[in-house]
Coordinates of C-alpha atoms in Angstrom, one line a residue:
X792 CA -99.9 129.2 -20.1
X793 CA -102.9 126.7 -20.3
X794 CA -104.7 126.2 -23.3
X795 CA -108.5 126.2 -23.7
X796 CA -109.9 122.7 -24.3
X797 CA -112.5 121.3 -26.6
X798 CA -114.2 118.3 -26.6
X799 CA -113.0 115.9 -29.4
X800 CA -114.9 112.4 -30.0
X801 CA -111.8 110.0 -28.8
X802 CA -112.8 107.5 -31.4
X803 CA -111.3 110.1 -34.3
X804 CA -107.9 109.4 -33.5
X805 CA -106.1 106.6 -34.4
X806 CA -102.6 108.0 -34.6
X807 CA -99.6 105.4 -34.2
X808 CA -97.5 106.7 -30.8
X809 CA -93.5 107.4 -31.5
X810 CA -90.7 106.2 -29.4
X811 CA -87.4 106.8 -28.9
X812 CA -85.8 104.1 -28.5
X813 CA -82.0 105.6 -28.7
X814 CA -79.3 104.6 -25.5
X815 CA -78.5 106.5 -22.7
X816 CA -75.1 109.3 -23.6
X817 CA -75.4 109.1 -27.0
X818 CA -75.0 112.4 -29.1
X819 CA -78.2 114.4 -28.9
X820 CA -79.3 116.8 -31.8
X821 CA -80.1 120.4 -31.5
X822 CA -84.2 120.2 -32.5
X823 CA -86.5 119.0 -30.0
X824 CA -89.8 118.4 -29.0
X825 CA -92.3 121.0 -29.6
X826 CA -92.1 122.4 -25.7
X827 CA -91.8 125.8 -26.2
X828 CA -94.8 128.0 -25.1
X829 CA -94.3 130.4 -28.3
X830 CA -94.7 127.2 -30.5
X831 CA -97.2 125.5 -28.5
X832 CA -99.3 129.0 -29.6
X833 CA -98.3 128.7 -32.7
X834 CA -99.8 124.7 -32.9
X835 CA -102.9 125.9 -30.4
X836 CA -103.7 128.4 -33.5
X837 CA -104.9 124.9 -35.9
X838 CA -105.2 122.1 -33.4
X839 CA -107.2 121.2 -30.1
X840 CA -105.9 119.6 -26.9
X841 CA -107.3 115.8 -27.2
X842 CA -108.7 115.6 -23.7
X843 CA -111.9 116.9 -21.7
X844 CA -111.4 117.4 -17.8
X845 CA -113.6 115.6 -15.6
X846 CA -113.9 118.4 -12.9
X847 CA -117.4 118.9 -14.1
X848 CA -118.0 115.2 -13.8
X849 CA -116.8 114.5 -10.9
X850 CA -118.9 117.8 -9.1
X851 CA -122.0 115.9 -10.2
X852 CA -121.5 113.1 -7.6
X853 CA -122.5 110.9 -9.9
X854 CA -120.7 107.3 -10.3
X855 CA -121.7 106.8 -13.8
X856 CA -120.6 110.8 -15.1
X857 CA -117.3 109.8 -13.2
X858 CA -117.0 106.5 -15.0
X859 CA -117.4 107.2 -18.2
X860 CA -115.1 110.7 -18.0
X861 CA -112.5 107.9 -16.2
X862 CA -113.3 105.9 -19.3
X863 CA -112.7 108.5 -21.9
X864 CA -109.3 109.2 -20.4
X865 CA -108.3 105.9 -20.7
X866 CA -108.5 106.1 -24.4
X867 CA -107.6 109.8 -25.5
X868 CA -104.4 109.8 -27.3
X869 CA -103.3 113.1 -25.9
X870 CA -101.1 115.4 -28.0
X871 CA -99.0 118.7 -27.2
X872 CA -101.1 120.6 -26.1
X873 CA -102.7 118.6 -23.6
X874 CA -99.2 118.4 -22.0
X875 CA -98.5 114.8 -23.0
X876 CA -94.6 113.6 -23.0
X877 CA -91.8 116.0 -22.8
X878 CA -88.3 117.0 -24.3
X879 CA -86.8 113.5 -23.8
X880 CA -83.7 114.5 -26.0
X881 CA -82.8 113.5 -29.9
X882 CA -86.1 115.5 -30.9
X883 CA -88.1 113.0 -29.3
X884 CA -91.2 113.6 -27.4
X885 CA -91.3 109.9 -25.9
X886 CA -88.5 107.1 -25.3
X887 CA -88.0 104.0 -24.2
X888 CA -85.7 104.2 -22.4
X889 CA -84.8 106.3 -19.0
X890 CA -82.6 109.1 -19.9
X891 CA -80.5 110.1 -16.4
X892 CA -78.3 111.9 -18.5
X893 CA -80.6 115.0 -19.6
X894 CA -81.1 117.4 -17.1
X895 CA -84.6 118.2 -17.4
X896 CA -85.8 114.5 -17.4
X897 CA -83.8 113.8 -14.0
X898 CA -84.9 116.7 -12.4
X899 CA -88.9 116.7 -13.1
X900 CA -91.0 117.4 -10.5
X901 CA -91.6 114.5 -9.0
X902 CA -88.6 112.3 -10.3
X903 CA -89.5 110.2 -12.8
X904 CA -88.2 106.4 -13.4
X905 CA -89.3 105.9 -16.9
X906 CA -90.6 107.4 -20.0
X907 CA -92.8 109.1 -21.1
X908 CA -93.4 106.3 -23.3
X909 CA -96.8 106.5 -24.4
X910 CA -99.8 108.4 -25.5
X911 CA -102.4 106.7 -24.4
X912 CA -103.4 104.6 -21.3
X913 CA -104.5 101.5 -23.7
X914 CA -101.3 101.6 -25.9
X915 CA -100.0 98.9 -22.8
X916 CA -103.4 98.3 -21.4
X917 CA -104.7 96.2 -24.1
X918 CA -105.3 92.6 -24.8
X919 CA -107.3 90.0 -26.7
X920 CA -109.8 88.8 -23.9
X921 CA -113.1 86.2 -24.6
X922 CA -115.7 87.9 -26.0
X923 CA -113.5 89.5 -28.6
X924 CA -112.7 93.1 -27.2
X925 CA -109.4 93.8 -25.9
X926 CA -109.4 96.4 -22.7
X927 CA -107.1 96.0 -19.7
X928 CA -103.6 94.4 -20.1
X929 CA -100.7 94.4 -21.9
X930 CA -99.3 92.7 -24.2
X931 CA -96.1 90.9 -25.6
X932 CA -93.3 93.7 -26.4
X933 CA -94.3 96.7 -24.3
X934 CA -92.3 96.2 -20.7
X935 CA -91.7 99.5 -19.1
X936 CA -87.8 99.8 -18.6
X937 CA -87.0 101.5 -15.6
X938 CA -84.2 103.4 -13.8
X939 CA -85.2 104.1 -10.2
X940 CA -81.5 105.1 -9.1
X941 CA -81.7 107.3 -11.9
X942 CA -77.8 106.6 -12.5
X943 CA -78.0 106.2 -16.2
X944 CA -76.3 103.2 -16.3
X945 CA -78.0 100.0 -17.9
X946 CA -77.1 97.9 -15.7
X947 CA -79.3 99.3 -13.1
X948 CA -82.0 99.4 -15.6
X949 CA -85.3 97.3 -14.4
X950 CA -88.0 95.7 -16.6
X951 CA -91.7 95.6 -15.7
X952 CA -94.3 93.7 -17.5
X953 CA -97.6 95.3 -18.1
X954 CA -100.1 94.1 -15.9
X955 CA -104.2 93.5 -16.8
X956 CA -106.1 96.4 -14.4
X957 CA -109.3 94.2 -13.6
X958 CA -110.7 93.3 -10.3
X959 CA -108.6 96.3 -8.9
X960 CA -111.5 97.5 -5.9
X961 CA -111.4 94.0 -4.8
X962 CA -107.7 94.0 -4.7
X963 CA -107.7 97.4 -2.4
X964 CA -110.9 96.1 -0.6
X965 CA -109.0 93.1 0.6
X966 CA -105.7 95.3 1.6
X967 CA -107.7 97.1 4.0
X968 CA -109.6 95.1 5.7
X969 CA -106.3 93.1 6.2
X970 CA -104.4 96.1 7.6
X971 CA -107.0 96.8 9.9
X972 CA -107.0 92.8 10.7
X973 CA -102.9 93.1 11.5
X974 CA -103.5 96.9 13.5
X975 CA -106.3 95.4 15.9
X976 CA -104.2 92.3 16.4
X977 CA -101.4 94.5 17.5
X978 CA -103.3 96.7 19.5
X979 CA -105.1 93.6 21.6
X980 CA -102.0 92.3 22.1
X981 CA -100.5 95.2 24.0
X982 CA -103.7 95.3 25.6
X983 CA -103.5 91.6 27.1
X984 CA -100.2 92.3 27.8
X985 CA -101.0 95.4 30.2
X986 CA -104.0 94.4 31.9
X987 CA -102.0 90.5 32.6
X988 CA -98.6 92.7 33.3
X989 CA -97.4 89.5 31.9
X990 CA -95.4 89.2 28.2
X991 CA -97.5 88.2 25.2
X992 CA -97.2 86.6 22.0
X993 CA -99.0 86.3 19.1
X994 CA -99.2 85.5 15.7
X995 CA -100.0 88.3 12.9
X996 CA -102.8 86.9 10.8
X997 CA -105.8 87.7 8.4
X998 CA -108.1 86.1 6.4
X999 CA -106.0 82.6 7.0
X1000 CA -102.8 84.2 5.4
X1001 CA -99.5 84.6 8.5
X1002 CA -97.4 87.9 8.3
X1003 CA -95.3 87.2 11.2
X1004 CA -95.9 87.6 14.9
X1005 CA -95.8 90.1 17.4
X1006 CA -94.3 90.7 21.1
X1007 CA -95.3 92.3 24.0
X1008 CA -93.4 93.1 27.1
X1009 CA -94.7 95.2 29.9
X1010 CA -94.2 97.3 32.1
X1011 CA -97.0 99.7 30.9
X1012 CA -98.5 102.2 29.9
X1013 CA -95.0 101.5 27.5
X1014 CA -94.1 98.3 27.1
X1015 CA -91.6 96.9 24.7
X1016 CA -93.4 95.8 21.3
X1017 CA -91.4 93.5 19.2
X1018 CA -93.3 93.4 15.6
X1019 CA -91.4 90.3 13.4
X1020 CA -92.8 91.2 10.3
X1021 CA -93.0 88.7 7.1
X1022 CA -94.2 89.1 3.8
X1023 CA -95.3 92.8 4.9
X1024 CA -93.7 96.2 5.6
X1025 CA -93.2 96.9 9.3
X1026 CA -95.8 99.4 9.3
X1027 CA -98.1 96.2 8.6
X1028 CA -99.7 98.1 5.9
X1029 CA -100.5 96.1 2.8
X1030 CA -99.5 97.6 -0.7
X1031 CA -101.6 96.0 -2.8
X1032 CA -99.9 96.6 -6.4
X1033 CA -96.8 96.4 -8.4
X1034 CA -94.9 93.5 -8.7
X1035 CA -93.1 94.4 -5.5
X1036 CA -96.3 95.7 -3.6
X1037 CA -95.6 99.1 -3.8
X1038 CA -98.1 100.8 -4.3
X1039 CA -101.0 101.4 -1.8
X1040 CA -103.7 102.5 -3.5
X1041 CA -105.7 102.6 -6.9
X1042 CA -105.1 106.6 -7.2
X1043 CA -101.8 106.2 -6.2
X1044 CA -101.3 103.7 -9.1
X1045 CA -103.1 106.2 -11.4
X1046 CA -101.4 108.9 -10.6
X1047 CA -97.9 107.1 -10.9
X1048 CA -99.0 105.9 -14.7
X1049 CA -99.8 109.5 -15.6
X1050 CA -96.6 110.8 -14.7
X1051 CA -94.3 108.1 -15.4
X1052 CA -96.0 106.6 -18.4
X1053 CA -97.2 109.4 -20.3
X1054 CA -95.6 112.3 -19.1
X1055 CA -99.2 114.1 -17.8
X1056 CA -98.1 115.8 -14.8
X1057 CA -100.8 115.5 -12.2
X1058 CA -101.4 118.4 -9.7
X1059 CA -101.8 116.4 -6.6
X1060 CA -98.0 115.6 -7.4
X1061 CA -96.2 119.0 -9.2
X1062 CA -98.7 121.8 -7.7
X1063 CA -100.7 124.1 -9.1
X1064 CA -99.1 125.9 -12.1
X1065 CA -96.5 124.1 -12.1
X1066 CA -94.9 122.7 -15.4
X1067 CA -93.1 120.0 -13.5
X1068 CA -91.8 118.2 -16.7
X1069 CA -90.8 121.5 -18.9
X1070 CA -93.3 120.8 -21.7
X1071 CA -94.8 124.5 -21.6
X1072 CA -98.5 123.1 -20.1
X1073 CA -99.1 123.4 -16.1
X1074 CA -102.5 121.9 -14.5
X1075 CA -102.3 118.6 -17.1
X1076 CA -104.1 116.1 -14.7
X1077 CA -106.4 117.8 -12.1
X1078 CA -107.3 116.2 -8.9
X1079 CA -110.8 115.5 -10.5
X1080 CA -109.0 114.2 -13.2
X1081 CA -106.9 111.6 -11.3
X1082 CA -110.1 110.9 -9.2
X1083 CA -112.3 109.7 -12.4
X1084 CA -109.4 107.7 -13.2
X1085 CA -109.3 105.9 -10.0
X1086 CA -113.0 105.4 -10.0
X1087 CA -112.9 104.0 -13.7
X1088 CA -110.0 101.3 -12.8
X1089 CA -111.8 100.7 -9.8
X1090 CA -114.9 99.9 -11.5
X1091 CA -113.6 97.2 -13.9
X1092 CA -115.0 93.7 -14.0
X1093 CA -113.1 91.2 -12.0
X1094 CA -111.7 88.2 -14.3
X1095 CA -113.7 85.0 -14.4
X1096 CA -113.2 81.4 -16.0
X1097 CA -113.7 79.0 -19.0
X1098 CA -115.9 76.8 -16.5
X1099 CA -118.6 80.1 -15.6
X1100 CA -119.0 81.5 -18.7
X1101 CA -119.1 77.8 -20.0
X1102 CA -121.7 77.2 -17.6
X1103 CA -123.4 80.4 -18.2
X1104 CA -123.8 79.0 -21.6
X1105 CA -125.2 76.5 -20.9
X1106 CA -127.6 78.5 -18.5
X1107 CA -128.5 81.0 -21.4
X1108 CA -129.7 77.8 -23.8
X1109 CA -131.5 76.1 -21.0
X1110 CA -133.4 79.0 -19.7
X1111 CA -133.9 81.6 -22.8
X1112 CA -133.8 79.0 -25.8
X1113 CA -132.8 79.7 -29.0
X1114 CA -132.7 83.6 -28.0
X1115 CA -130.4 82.5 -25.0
X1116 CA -128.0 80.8 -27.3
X1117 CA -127.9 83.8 -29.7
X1118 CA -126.7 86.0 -26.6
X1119 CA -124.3 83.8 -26.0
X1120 CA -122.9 83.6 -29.2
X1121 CA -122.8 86.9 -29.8
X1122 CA -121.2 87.4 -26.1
X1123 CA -118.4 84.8 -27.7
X1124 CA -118.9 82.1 -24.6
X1125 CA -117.3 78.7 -24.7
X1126 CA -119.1 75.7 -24.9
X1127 CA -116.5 73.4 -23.4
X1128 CA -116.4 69.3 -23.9
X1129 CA -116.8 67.2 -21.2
X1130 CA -113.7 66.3 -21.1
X1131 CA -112.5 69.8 -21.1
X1132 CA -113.9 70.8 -18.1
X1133 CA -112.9 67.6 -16.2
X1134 CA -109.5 68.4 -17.2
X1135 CA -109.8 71.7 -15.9
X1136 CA -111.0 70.2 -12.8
X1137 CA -108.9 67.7 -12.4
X1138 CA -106.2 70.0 -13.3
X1139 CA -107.5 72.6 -10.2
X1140 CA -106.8 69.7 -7.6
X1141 CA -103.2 69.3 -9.3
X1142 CA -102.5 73.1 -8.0
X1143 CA -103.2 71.9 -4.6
X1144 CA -101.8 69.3 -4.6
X1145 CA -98.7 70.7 -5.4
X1146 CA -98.4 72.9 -2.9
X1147 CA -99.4 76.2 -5.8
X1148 CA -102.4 77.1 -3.5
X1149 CA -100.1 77.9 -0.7
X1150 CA -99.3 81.1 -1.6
X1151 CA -101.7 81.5 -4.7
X1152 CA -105.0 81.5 -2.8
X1153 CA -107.6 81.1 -4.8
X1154 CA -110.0 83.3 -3.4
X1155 CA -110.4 85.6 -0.5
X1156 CA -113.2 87.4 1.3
X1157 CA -114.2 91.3 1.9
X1158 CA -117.0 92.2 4.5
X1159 CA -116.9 95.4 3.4
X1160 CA -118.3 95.8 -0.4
X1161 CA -118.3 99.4 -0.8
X1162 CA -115.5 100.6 -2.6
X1163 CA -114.9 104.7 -1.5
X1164 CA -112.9 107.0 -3.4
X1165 CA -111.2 108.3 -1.4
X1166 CA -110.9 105.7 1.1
X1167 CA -112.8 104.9 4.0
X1168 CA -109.7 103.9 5.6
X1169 CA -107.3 106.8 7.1
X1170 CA -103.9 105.0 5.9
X1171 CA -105.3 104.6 2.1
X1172 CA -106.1 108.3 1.4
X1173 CA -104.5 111.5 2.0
X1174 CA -105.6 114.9 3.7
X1175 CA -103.1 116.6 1.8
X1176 CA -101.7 115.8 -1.9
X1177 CA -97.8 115.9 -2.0
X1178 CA -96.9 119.5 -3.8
X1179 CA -98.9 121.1 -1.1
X1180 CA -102.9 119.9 -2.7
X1181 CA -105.8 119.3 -0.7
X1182 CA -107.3 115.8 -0.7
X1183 CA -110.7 115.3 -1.2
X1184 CA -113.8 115.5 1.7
X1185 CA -114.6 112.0 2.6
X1186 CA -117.8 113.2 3.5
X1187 CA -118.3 113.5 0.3
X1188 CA -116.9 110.1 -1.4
X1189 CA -117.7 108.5 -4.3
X1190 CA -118.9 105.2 -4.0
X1191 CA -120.5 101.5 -5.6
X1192 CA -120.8 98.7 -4.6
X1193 CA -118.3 96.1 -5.9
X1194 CA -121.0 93.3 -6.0
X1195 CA -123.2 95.4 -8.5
X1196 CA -122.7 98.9 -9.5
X1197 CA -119.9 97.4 -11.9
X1198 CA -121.0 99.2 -15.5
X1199 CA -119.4 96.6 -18.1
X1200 CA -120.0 92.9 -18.6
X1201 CA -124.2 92.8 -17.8
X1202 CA -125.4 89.9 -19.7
X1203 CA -128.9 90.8 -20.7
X1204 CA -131.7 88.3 -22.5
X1205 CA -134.0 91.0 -23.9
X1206 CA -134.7 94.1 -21.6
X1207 CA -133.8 91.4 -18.7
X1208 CA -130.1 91.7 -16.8
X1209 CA -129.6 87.4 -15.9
X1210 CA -125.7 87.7 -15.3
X1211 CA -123.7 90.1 -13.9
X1212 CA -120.0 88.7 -15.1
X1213 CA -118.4 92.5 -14.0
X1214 CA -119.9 92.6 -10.4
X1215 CA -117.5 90.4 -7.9
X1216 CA -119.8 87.1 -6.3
X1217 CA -121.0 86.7 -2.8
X1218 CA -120.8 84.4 -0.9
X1219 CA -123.9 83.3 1.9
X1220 CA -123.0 85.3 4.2
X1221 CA -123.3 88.5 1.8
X1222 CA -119.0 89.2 1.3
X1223 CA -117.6 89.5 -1.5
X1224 CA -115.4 86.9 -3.0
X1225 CA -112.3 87.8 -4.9
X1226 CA -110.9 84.5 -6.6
X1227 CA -107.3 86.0 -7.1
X1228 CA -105.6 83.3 -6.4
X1229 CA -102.7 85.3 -4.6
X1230 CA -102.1 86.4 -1.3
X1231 CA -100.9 89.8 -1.2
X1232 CA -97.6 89.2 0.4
X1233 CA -94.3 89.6 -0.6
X1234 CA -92.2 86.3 -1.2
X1235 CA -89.0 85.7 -1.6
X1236 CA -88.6 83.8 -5.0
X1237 CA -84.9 83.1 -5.3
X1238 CA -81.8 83.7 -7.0
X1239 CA -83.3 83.0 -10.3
X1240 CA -86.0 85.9 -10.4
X1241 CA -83.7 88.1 -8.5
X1242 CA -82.6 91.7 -10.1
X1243 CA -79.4 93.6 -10.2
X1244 CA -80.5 96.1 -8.0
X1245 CA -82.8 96.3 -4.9
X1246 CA -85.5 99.3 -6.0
X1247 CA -87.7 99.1 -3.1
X1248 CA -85.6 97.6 -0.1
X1249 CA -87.2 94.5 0.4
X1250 CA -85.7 92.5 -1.6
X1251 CA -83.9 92.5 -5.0
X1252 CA -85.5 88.8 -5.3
X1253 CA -88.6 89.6 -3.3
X1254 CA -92.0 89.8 -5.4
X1255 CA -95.5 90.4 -4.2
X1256 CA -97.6 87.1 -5.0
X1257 CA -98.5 87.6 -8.5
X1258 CA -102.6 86.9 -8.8
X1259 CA -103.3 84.3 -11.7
X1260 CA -106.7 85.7 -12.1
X1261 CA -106.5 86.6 -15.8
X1262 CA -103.6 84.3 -16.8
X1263 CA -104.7 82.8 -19.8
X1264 CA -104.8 86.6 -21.9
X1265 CA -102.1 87.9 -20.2
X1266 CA -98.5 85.9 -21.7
X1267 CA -95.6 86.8 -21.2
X1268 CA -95.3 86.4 -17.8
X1269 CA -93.4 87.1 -14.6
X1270 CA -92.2 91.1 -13.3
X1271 CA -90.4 91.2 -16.8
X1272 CA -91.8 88.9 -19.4
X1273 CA -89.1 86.8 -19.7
X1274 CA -91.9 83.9 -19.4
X1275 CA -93.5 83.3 -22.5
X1276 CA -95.5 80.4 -21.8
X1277 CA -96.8 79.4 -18.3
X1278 CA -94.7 76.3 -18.0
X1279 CA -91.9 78.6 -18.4
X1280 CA -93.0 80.7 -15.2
X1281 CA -93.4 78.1 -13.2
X1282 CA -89.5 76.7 -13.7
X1283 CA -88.8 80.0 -13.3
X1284 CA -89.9 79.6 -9.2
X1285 CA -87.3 79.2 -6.8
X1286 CA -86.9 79.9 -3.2
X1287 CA -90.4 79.7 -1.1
X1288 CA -91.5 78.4 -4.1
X1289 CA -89.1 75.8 -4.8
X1290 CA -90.7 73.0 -3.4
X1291 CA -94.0 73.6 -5.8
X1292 CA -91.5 73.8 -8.9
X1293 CA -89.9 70.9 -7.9
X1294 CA -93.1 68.8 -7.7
X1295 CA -94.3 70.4 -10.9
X1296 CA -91.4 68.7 -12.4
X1297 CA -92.2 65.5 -11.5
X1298 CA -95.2 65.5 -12.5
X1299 CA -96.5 62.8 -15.1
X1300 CA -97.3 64.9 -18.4
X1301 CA -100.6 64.2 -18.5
X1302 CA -101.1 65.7 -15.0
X1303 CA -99.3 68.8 -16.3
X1304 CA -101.6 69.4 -19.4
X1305 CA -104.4 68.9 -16.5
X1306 CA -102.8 71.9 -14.7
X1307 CA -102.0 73.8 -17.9
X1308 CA -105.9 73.0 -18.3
X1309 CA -107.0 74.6 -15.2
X1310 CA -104.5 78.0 -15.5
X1311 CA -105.6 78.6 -19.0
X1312 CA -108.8 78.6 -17.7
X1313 CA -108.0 81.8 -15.9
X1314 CA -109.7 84.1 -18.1
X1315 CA -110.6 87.9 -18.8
X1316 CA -113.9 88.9 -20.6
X1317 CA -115.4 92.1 -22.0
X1318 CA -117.4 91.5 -25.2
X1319 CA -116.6 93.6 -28.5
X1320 CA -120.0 95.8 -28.4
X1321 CA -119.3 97.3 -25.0
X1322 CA -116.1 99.2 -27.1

């Protein structure tokens, strides 16, 4: 059955989540989680689900109704009776760690590779960032353990570090357009091929970045096409997220967190009226659910630096006076030394120089600025959900403009917006710049940073580039947090990246604490009144 839902102010609740945290096979008691949909009555009788839907919201049309119901979701801690966790074994609601061995978490519609290990989305999603608020990544101590064979057995048992969810649109922006970059190369190509009747080769690159090269031999109208793929799938489609680019879209990221993370089952992946996780509650996350979701992580301000919002210090005392200086004290802006910044700089030409840039670019361009939910592009939406669910019209999309619809991080002097640190910059000709620094390919980085087992089949030491956008607020680092300083990651490089470790090595120290400088300067900010 589904319970009726009332609205409940999400800043009431300040409830401390519960893990399990007890090994696979070991002895489970008899009492469990509150699952039962004769108890779940019986609780409905004195308490209220925690969450609103957004199906209303999201009927309006209305980016701003959808962002804010996105935003409320982020933060619910949902209970029981909004479907949250399930019967994970022990009496627990939530764990840890994967548990293969219980029937009803292995067989949960879809499979799951973790968890439930959390109430909320900001119980991992939450830092420290400059200006004093905390929204977005995760910190020290809350890896996601994983078992995507679902064998039970920790040694197949995978770590993932939480990553910081700003500057997302840009990120799914840039995947597109590159796809469609790689699929017009291939289909010119064959073209030249056919109308030369003569073999063709060329290589497989957009925006500067090479994924391979590709073949042609005729005859035609079916010639032989030879696609040598690198740093991509063979379908030349870019996954933009996960550490080993798995994922291809912002709602598919969603979606995936929902289910795996806190145990609400989304429609668009059990069905409708399904209890695919036996907790007793069907219809947990609706489609318009997941969809004010995507637009909310979509919508989040893209990282930025020590240098800029020094600058736009400096900007806010020139221009605005004293009042200027009061904003940006209150916004929390550094006011770096001279020296600080020209070690920053300094520090930035260090990164080339090494060879870091290579793969960790430090920005890239979209044409397109309109982020579209769903997607504009056929391969990154769906016509139909898995579980049998229609996708959404889109004729009817939702969509901003990543250059200036962003809600958070407007700096204002008075009644007057003079910075826009949320919105992504553009450059002359009017495209959007997305200072990642990464590439969005998959590399391999050596024996070092490989795992025991291969979970997606590209690799077991293959990452996607990891983008240092957001660095500095975002220790520990690498897929697993084994990094706990950014020195540390770097030793950790090996294979294509071995050279750029090796010359980090030699470097004199004070060229190091130049570069340290310049990657601490990497920064996230969202100022403590936008909470």
């Amino acid at each position: 059955m589904r319970f009726k839902l009332e609205k409940i102010k999400n800043t009431l609740f300040f409830s401390f989540i519960s893990l399990n945290i007890t090994l696979p096979f070991l002895a489970m008691h008899i009492n469990a989680a509150v699952v039962d949909e004769e108890e779940l009555t019986s609780v409905a009788q004195t308490e209220s689900p925690m969450m609103e839907h957004c199906d209303e919201a999201v009927s309006t049309g209305s980016f701003v109704e959808i962002f804010e119901c996105g935003d409320e979701l982020f933060e619910v801690r949902f209970n029981a009776l909004d479907g949250v966790g399930m019967n994970v074994g022990d009496g627990g609601r939530f764990t840890r760690v994967p548990r293969a061995d219980l029937t009803n978490w292995s067989t949960t519609t879809p499979a799951r590779a973790t968890g439930p290990n959390a109430e909320a989305c900001n119980v991992c999603h939450t830092t420290e960032t400059i200006g004093g608020a905390g929204d977005g990544a995760g910190p020290a101590g809350l890896n996601v353990i994983r078992d995507p064979l679902h064998s039970g057995s920790p040694s197949d048992f995978i770590q993932r570090n939480t990553p910081h969810l700003f500057g997302m649109a840009g990120l799914q922006l840039l995947a597109e357009e590159m796809s469609s970059d790689l699929k017009r190369l291939v289909d010119n190509t064959v073209d030249m091929a056919c109308r030369n009747n003569a073999a063709v080769e060329q290589p497989l690159i957009s925006k500067g970045i090479h994924f391979g090269s590709i073949n042609v031999n005729p005859p035609c109208p079916d010639p032989q096409v030879e696609i040598r793929a690198h740093g991509i799938a063979q379908d030349l489609i870019i996954r933009p997220f996960q550490w080993k680019g798995s994922e291809l879209s912002i709602r598919h990221f969603s979606r995936g967190a929902f289910h795996n993370e806190l145990g609400m089952n989304p429609v668009e992946l059990a069905g409708d009226n399904i209890d695919g996780d036996f907790d007793g509650i069907t219809n947990e996350i609706t489609i318009a659910d997941n969809t004010a979701m995507t637009v909310y992580l979509a919508a989040q301000p893209r990282p930025t630096s020590l240098l800029e919002l020094s600058q736009l210090r400096r900007e806010l005392r020139r221009r605005h006076g004293a009042e200027g200086s009061r904003v940006a004290d209150e916004l929390g802006l550094p006011d770096l030394t001279f020296a600080q910044q020209q070690a920053i700089v300094n520090g930035q030409q260090i990164f080339k120089d090494i060879g870091c840039d290579g793969c960790h670019r430090s920005s890239l361009s979209v044409i397109n600025t309109q982020y579209s939910e769903p997607s504009s592009h056929p391969a990154y939406r769906e016509q139909i959900f898995p579980g049998g669910q229609p996708g959404l019209d889109p004729s009817q999309a939702i969509i901003f403009d990543i250059t200036r619809d962003q809600p958070d991080n407007q700096v204002f002097v008075g009644n007057r917006l003079v910075k826009h640190l949320g919105a992504f910059e553009k450059n002359r000709m009017g495209h959007a710049l997305i200072r990642l620094y990464g590439d969005l390919k998959l590399h391999d980085m050596g024996a070092r940073l490989a795992e025991n087992i291969d979970e997606t089949g590209s690799g077991a030491s293959v990452w996607m580039t990891k983008e240092l956008w957001g660095l500095a607020n975002t220790a520990p680092y690498l897929h697993d947090g084994r990094a706990s300083t950014i020195s540390e990651a770097i030793i950790e490089h090996g294979g294509e990246a071995e050279q750029s470790r090796r010359n980090f090595s030699d470097l004199a120290n004070i060229d190091k604490e130049n570069l340290l400088a310049f990657l601490n300067n990497l920064v996230l900010f969202f100022p403590s009144e936008e909470e």
